[in-house]
């Protein structure tokens, strides 16, 4: 949802990330989407802006929290309000992340309401909460709410995608070609090939985030960790680009065998 909105330049400046998933990781992802310099898929997780966001060192991303007290003080929120009007240092946006909305009192949220509604055009706000009802309705109505799926609701990874992920983690010469030949003999439908490429890309994105210290959730965690252990960041990025390229080709009337052969050849060069 975030990528689709970022691509069409309709990503809301105020988002509530609610649910039992990893809201902090989702907030980083959304912040990266706001600041990414890639003209195509955003966030690309490869450009300097994305990398700084994922490493929590971007000067235009502010985490608003108090680890020593139960609630944020009104003084803290007023400081945020002042800081928001200082233009970004490097990016197109200044992003304020509130990692725990339980720390926001009703008074805090009322102070935030005006800047969320009438703040500068470069300001963006990300609110993290287990339940969206932790945000007052007045503030909530100014935000787009994105529900995070828990690990239990995670979409199953196809057998072909799992096989490709294991192939990548193994980094064994000829393994990608052997898998491609096997799938071609199986006459893998183009729809299944597309799902395989997209599923593998998701695991690789999680592996890339693991390089930045963000652990994957759910059944894909082991696959992502194995890939992160055996592939460098550059190899993962290049492979993500490759999967995106051939996933796009699946939209056209291209035979699965052609895609599999070309993909395998290029993967051998990366691995």
mmCIF file of C-alpha atoms in Angstrom:
data_model
loop_
_atom_site.group_PDB
_atom_site.id
_atom_site.type_symbol
_atom_site.label_atom_id
_atom_site.label_comp_id
_atom_site.label_asym_id
_atom_site.label_seq_id
_atom_site.Cartn_x
_atom_site.Cartn_y
_atom_site.Cartn_z
ATOM 1 C CA UNK A 1 0.000 0.000 0.000
ATOM 2 C CA UNK A 2 2.840 2.378 0.877
ATOM 3 C CA UNK A 3 4.763 1.607 -2.328
ATOM 4 C CA UNK A 4 1.677 2.014 -4.504
ATOM 5 C CA UNK A 5 0.866 5.389 -2.927
ATOM 6 C CA UNK A 6 4.491 6.575 -3.154
ATOM 7 C CA UNK A 7 4.680 5.609 -6.824
ATOM 8 C CA UNK A 8 1.567 7.640 -7.644
ATOM 9 C CA UNK A 9 2.765 10.530 -5.449
ATOM 10 C CA UNK A 10 -0.299 10.184 -3.202
ATOM 11 C CA UNK A 11 1.422 8.951 -0.036
ATOM 12 C CA UNK A 12 -0.310 10.712 2.844
ATOM 13 C CA UNK A 13 1.694 13.077 5.047
ATOM 14 C CA UNK A 14 -0.059 11.606 8.112
ATOM 15 C CA UNK A 15 -0.264 7.846 8.594
ATOM 16 C CA UNK A 16 -1.334 5.627 11.487
ATOM 17 C CA UNK A 17 0.392 2.236 11.443
ATOM 18 C CA UNK A 18 -1.754 -0.019 13.591
ATOM 19 C CA UNK A 19 -1.795 -3.726 14.336
ATOM 20 C CA UNK A 20 0.209 -6.549 15.849
ATOM 21 C CA UNK A 21 3.007 -6.390 13.278
ATOM 22 C CA UNK A 22 6.327 -4.567 13.620
ATOM 23 C CA UNK A 23 5.128 -0.959 13.577
ATOM 24 C CA UNK A 24 8.640 0.477 14.017
ATOM 25 C CA UNK A 25 9.901 -1.373 10.918
ATOM 26 C CA UNK A 26 6.804 -0.237 9.015
ATOM 27 C CA UNK A 27 7.479 3.354 10.099
ATOM 28 C CA UNK A 28 11.051 3.155 8.768
ATOM 29 C CA UNK A 29 9.689 1.773 5.505
ATOM 30 C CA UNK A 30 7.137 4.601 5.212
ATOM 31 C CA UNK A 31 9.746 7.233 6.131
ATOM 32 C CA UNK A 32 12.060 5.818 3.461
ATOM 33 C CA UNK A 33 9.189 6.044 0.950
ATOM 34 C CA UNK A 34 8.816 9.749 1.763
ATOM 35 C CA UNK A 35 12.541 10.429 1.316
ATOM 36 C CA UNK A 36 13.571 7.959 -1.409
ATOM 37 C CA UNK A 37 15.190 9.507 -4.489
ATOM 38 C CA UNK A 38 14.329 6.626 -6.828
ATOM 39 C CA UNK A 39 11.993 7.610 -9.637
ATOM 40 C CA UNK A 40 10.532 4.098 -9.866
ATOM 41 C CA UNK A 41 9.706 1.933 -6.874
ATOM 42 C CA UNK A 42 9.757 3.825 -3.591
ATOM 43 C CA UNK A 43 11.283 3.047 -1.197
ATOM 44 C CA UNK A 44 14.015 1.352 -3.206
ATOM 45 C CA UNK A 45 16.007 0.571 0.001
ATOM 46 C CA UNK A 46 19.179 1.153 -2.030
ATOM 47 C CA UNK A 47 19.700 4.920 -2.361
ATOM 48 C CA UNK A 48 21.549 7.009 0.226
ATOM 49 C CA UNK A 49 18.301 8.441 1.597
ATOM 50 C CA UNK A 50 16.788 4.975 2.161
ATOM 51 C CA UNK A 51 19.945 3.593 3.746
ATOM 52 C CA UNK A 52 20.182 6.459 6.209
ATOM 53 C CA UNK A 53 16.542 5.975 7.207
ATOM 54 C CA UNK A 54 17.030 2.227 7.740
ATOM 55 C CA UNK A 55 20.145 2.884 9.850
ATOM 56 C CA UNK A 56 18.316 5.550 11.921
ATOM 57 C CA UNK A 57 20.855 8.235 10.986
ATOM 58 C CA UNK A 58 18.811 10.392 8.600
ATOM 59 C CA UNK A 59 18.798 14.003 9.866
ATOM 60 C CA UNK A 60 15.261 14.587 8.588
ATOM 61 C CA UNK A 61 13.704 11.654 10.469
ATOM 62 C CA UNK A 62 12.890 12.330 14.115
ATOM 63 C CA UNK A 63 11.775 9.644 16.560
ATOM 64 C CA UNK A 64 9.590 11.255 19.219
ATOM 65 C CA UNK A 65 9.621 9.136 22.371
ATOM 66 C CA UNK A 66 10.529 9.221 26.052
ATOM 67 C CA UNK A 67 12.111 6.023 27.356
ATOM 68 C CA UNK A 68 12.191 7.271 30.960
ATOM 69 C CA UNK A 69 8.582 8.376 31.442
ATOM 70 C CA UNK A 70 5.175 6.908 30.762
ATOM 71 C CA UNK A 71 3.892 9.893 28.793
ATOM 72 C CA UNK A 72 5.402 12.514 26.556
ATOM 73 C CA UNK A 73 5.201 15.979 28.057
ATOM 74 C CA UNK A 74 3.406 18.863 26.376
ATOM 75 C CA UNK A 75 6.798 20.593 26.378
ATOM 76 C CA UNK A 76 8.202 17.792 24.191
ATOM 77 C CA UNK A 77 5.294 18.080 21.766
ATOM 78 C CA UNK A 78 5.632 21.840 21.559
ATOM 79 C CA UNK A 79 9.321 21.355 20.733
ATOM 80 C CA UNK A 80 8.249 19.037 17.905
ATOM 81 C CA UNK A 81 5.878 21.723 16.699
ATOM 82 C CA UNK A 82 8.724 24.255 16.603
ATOM 83 C CA UNK A 83 11.138 21.836 14.892
ATOM 84 C CA UNK A 84 8.625 20.971 12.168
ATOM 85 C CA UNK A 85 8.874 24.515 10.791
ATOM 86 C CA UNK A 86 12.646 24.178 10.280
ATOM 87 C CA UNK A 87 13.156 23.041 6.689
ATOM 88 C CA UNK A 88 14.630 19.567 5.967
ATOM 89 C CA UNK A 89 18.424 19.219 5.839
ATOM 90 C CA UNK A 90 18.770 16.673 3.030
ATOM 91 C CA UNK A 91 15.432 15.307 1.881
ATOM 92 C CA UNK A 92 12.154 16.530 0.466
ATOM 93 C CA UNK A 93 10.389 15.799 3.753
ATOM 94 C CA UNK A 94 10.870 16.109 7.485
ATOM 95 C CA UNK A 95 9.373 12.974 9.044
ATOM 96 C CA UNK A 96 8.271 12.743 12.692
ATOM 97 C CA UNK A 97 7.751 9.196 13.960
ATOM 98 C CA UNK A 98 5.802 8.513 17.148
ATOM 99 C CA UNK A 99 6.724 4.857 17.898
ATOM 100 C CA UNK A 100 4.249 4.455 20.764
ATOM 101 C CA UNK A 101 0.981 6.365 20.655
ATOM 102 C CA UNK A 102 0.219 5.228 24.205
ATOM 103 C CA UNK A 103 2.700 7.919 25.278
ATOM 104 C CA UNK A 104 0.566 10.626 23.669
ATOM 105 C CA UNK A 105 -1.945 12.120 26.096
ATOM 106 C CA UNK A 106 -5.156 13.708 24.767
ATOM 107 C CA UNK A 107 -3.560 17.102 25.427
ATOM 108 C CA UNK A 108 -0.489 16.089 23.373
ATOM 109 C CA UNK A 109 -2.661 15.004 20.484
ATOM 110 C CA UNK A 110 -4.632 18.229 20.530
ATOM 111 C CA UNK A 111 -1.354 20.157 20.242
ATOM 112 C CA UNK A 112 -0.333 17.938 17.301
ATOM 113 C CA UNK A 113 -3.675 18.299 15.553
ATOM 114 C CA UNK A 114 -2.986 21.807 14.259
ATOM 115 C CA UNK A 115 0.416 21.010 12.723
ATOM 116 C CA UNK A 116 -0.880 17.761 11.175
ATOM 117 C CA UNK A 117 -3.735 19.734 9.639
ATOM 118 C CA UNK A 118 -2.013 23.033 8.829
ATOM 119 C CA UNK A 119 1.725 22.354 9.052
ATOM 120 C CA UNK A 120 4.310 23.039 6.314
ATOM 121 C CA UNK A 121 3.947 21.003 3.103
ATOM 122 C CA UNK A 122 7.213 19.114 3.714
ATOM 123 C CA UNK A 123 6.182 17.781 7.147
ATOM 124 C CA UNK A 124 5.112 14.131 7.530
ATOM 125 C CA UNK A 125 3.863 12.278 10.605
ATOM 126 C CA UNK A 126 3.855 8.550 11.339
ATOM 127 C CA UNK A 127 1.916 7.282 14.358
ATOM 128 C CA UNK A 128 2.517 3.717 15.597
ATOM 129 C CA UNK A 129 -0.102 1.957 17.697
ATOM 130 C CA UNK A 130 -1.267 -1.566 18.461
ATOM 131 C CA UNK A 131 -4.785 -0.219 18.062
ATOM 132 C CA UNK A 132 -5.730 2.820 16.021
ATOM 133 C CA UNK A 133 -8.236 3.804 18.711
ATOM 134 C CA UNK A 134 -5.266 4.979 20.816
ATOM 135 C CA UNK A 135 -5.360 8.075 18.582
ATOM 136 C CA UNK A 136 -8.117 10.604 19.219
ATOM 137 C CA UNK A 137 -10.810 10.672 16.550
ATOM 138 C CA UNK A 138 -10.086 14.334 15.786
ATOM 139 C CA UNK A 139 -6.470 13.487 14.915
ATOM 140 C CA UNK A 140 -7.308 10.098 13.468
ATOM 141 C CA UNK A 141 -9.667 11.653 10.925
ATOM 142 C CA UNK A 142 -6.719 13.616 9.483
ATOM 143 C CA UNK A 143 -4.650 10.465 8.927
ATOM 144 C CA UNK A 144 -4.620 7.457 6.642
ATOM 145 C CA UNK A 145 -4.683 4.260 8.704
ATOM 146 C CA UNK A 146 -2.733 1.220 7.528
ATOM 147 C CA UNK A 147 -3.411 -2.081 9.256
ATOM 148 C CA UNK A 148 -0.348 -4.260 9.753
ATOM 149 C CA UNK A 149 -0.776 -7.970 9.318
ATOM 150 C CA UNK A 150 0.596 -10.194 12.043
ATOM 151 C CA UNK A 151 2.821 -13.163 11.240
ATOM 152 C CA UNK A 152 -0.282 -15.376 11.437
ATOM 153 C CA UNK A 153 -1.822 -13.439 8.584
ATOM 154 C CA UNK A 154 1.287 -13.590 6.435
ATOM 155 C CA UNK A 155 0.724 -14.754 2.905
ATOM 156 C CA UNK A 156 2.173 -18.190 2.255
ATOM 157 C CA UNK A 157 5.383 -18.313 0.269
ATOM 158 C CA UNK A 158 5.117 -20.648 -2.720
ATOM 159 C CA UNK A 159 7.291 -23.757 -2.942
ATOM 160 C CA UNK A 160 9.033 -22.246 -5.982
ATOM 161 C CA UNK A 161 9.831 -19.037 -4.085
ATOM 162 C CA UNK A 162 11.182 -21.024 -1.138
ATOM 163 C CA UNK A 163 13.345 -23.058 -3.513
ATOM 164 C CA UNK A 164 14.724 -19.906 -5.137
ATOM 165 C CA UNK A 165 15.455 -18.336 -1.731
ATOM 166 C CA UNK A 166 17.367 -21.445 -0.632
ATOM 167 C CA UNK A 167 19.216 -21.426 -3.945
ATOM 168 C CA UNK A 168 20.278 -17.808 -3.389
ATOM 169 C CA UNK A 169 21.389 -18.465 0.196
ATOM 170 C CA UNK A 170 23.459 -21.489 -0.881
ATOM 171 C CA UNK A 171 25.427 -19.472 -3.490
ATOM 172 C CA UNK A 172 26.261 -22.731 -5.251
ATOM 173 C CA UNK A 173 27.467 -22.359 -8.846
ATOM 174 C CA UNK A 174 24.970 -23.777 -11.311
ATOM 175 C CA UNK A 175 22.170 -24.032 -8.717
ATOM 176 C CA UNK A 176 20.122 -21.213 -10.270
ATOM 177 C CA UNK A 177 20.388 -22.785 -13.724
ATOM 178 C CA UNK A 178 19.413 -26.219 -12.361
ATOM 179 C CA UNK A 179 16.345 -24.737 -10.639
ATOM 180 C CA UNK A 180 15.358 -22.874 -13.811
ATOM 181 C CA UNK A 181 15.589 -26.080 -15.880
ATOM 182 C CA UNK A 182 13.482 -27.938 -13.309
ATOM 183 C CA UNK A 183 10.785 -25.250 -13.317
ATOM 184 C CA UNK A 184 10.801 -25.023 -17.105
ATOM 185 C CA UNK A 185 10.254 -28.791 -17.406
ATOM 186 C CA UNK A 186 7.397 -28.398 -14.925
ATOM 187 C CA UNK A 187 5.906 -25.818 -17.347
ATOM 188 C CA UNK A 188 5.452 -23.256 -14.584
ATOM 189 C CA UNK A 189 2.514 -20.960 -15.469
ATOM 190 C CA UNK A 190 3.351 -17.272 -15.875
ATOM 191 C CA UNK A 191 1.108 -16.367 -12.907
ATOM 192 C CA UNK A 192 3.028 -18.767 -10.638
ATOM 193 C CA UNK A 193 6.330 -17.425 -11.956
ATOM 194 C CA UNK A 194 5.209 -13.889 -11.150
ATOM 195 C CA UNK A 195 4.234 -14.968 -7.602
ATOM 196 C CA UNK A 196 7.606 -16.714 -7.183
ATOM 197 C CA UNK A 197 9.537 -13.586 -8.191
ATOM 198 C CA UNK A 198 7.445 -11.284 -5.996
ATOM 199 C CA UNK A 199 7.616 -13.632 -2.988
ATOM 200 C CA UNK A 200 11.388 -13.982 -3.306
ATOM 201 C CA UNK A 201 11.746 -10.220 -3.647
ATOM 202 C CA UNK A 202 9.883 -9.820 -0.344
ATOM 203 C CA UNK A 203 12.269 -12.200 1.418
ATOM 204 C CA UNK A 204 15.260 -10.363 -0.063
ATOM 205 C CA UNK A 205 13.867 -7.033 1.138
ATOM 206 C CA UNK A 206 13.649 -8.557 4.635
ATOM 207 C CA UNK A 207 17.233 -9.847 4.250
ATOM 208 C CA UNK A 208 18.396 -6.359 3.304
ATOM 209 C CA UNK A 209 16.665 -4.921 6.367
ATOM 210 C CA UNK A 210 18.394 -7.612 8.470
ATOM 211 C CA UNK A 211 21.718 -6.111 7.376
ATOM 212 C CA UNK A 212 20.523 -2.908 9.050
ATOM 213 C CA UNK A 213 19.543 -4.712 12.257
ATOM 214 C CA UNK A 214 15.791 -5.047 11.564
ATOM 215 C CA UNK A 215 14.638 -8.640 12.076
ATOM 216 C CA UNK A 216 12.039 -10.202 9.806
ATOM 217 C CA UNK A 217 8.812 -11.603 11.243
ATOM 218 C CA UNK A 218 6.981 -14.842 10.578
ATOM 219 C CA UNK A 219 7.881 -17.879 8.508
ATOM 220 C CA UNK A 220 10.159 -15.925 6.174
ATOM 221 C CA UNK A 221 12.549 -14.988 8.964
ATOM 222 C CA UNK A 222 14.834 -18.020 8.625
ATOM 223 C CA UNK A 223 15.064 -17.639 4.841
ATOM 224 C CA UNK A 224 15.811 -13.909 5.151
ATOM 225 C CA UNK A 225 18.462 -14.479 7.822
ATOM 226 C CA UNK A 226 20.198 -17.171 5.741
ATOM 227 C CA UNK A 227 20.312 -14.881 2.722
ATOM 228 C CA UNK A 228 21.585 -11.962 4.827
ATOM 229 C CA UNK A 229 24.293 -14.221 6.260
ATOM 230 C CA UNK A 230 25.551 -15.410 2.877
ATOM 231 C CA UNK A 231 24.983 -12.457 0.542
ATOM 232 C CA UNK A 232 26.361 -8.935 0.767
ATOM 233 C CA UNK A 233 24.124 -5.873 0.723
ATOM 234 C CA UNK A 234 25.228 -5.146 -2.846
ATOM 235 C CA UNK A 235 24.383 -8.694 -3.986
ATOM 236 C CA UNK A 236 20.955 -8.474 -2.345
ATOM 237 C CA UNK A 237 20.229 -5.085 -3.925
ATOM 238 C CA UNK A 238 21.267 -6.266 -7.387
ATOM 239 C CA UNK A 239 19.133 -9.391 -7.003
ATOM 240 C CA UNK A 240 16.111 -7.334 -5.909
ATOM 241 C CA UNK A 241 16.521 -5.165 -9.016
ATOM 242 C CA UNK A 242 16.753 -8.300 -11.161
ATOM 243 C CA UNK A 243 13.603 -9.837 -9.670
ATOM 244 C CA UNK A 244 11.714 -6.573 -10.153
ATOM 245 C CA UNK A 245 12.839 -6.438 -13.777
ATOM 246 C CA UNK A 246 11.613 -9.968 -14.610
ATOM 247 C CA UNK A 247 8.481 -9.588 -12.495
ATOM 248 C CA UNK A 248 7.627 -6.683 -14.787
ATOM 249 C CA UNK A 249 8.207 -8.861 -17.857
ATOM 250 C CA UNK A 250 5.609 -11.325 -16.551
ATOM 251 C CA UNK A 251 3.003 -8.647 -17.252
ATOM 252 C CA UNK A 252 3.696 -9.045 -20.962
ATOM 253 C CA UNK A 253 3.117 -12.052 -23.171
ATOM 254 C CA UNK A 254 6.552 -13.542 -22.467
ATOM 255 C CA UNK A 255 7.076 -17.276 -22.055
ATOM 256 C CA UNK A 256 8.048 -18.554 -18.602
ATOM 257 C CA UNK A 257 10.946 -20.519 -20.075
ATOM 258 C CA UNK A 258 12.453 -17.378 -21.587
ATOM 259 C CA UNK A 259 12.180 -15.487 -18.280
ATOM 260 C CA UNK A 260 13.596 -18.385 -16.245
ATOM 261 C CA UNK A 261 16.586 -18.827 -18.559
ATOM 262 C CA UNK A 262 17.481 -15.135 -18.616
ATOM 263 C CA UNK A 263 16.968 -14.809 -14.854
ATOM 264 C CA UNK A 264 19.176 -17.822 -14.080
ATOM 265 C CA UNK A 265 21.982 -16.516 -16.314
ATOM 266 C CA UNK A 266 21.990 -13.118 -14.633
ATOM 267 C CA UNK A 267 21.749 -14.621 -11.137
ATOM 268 C CA UNK A 268 24.859 -16.697 -11.803
ATOM 269 C CA UNK A 269 26.689 -13.453 -12.564
ATOM 270 C CA UNK A 270 25.574 -11.860 -9.284
ATOM 271 C CA UNK A 271 26.229 -14.857 -7.050
#
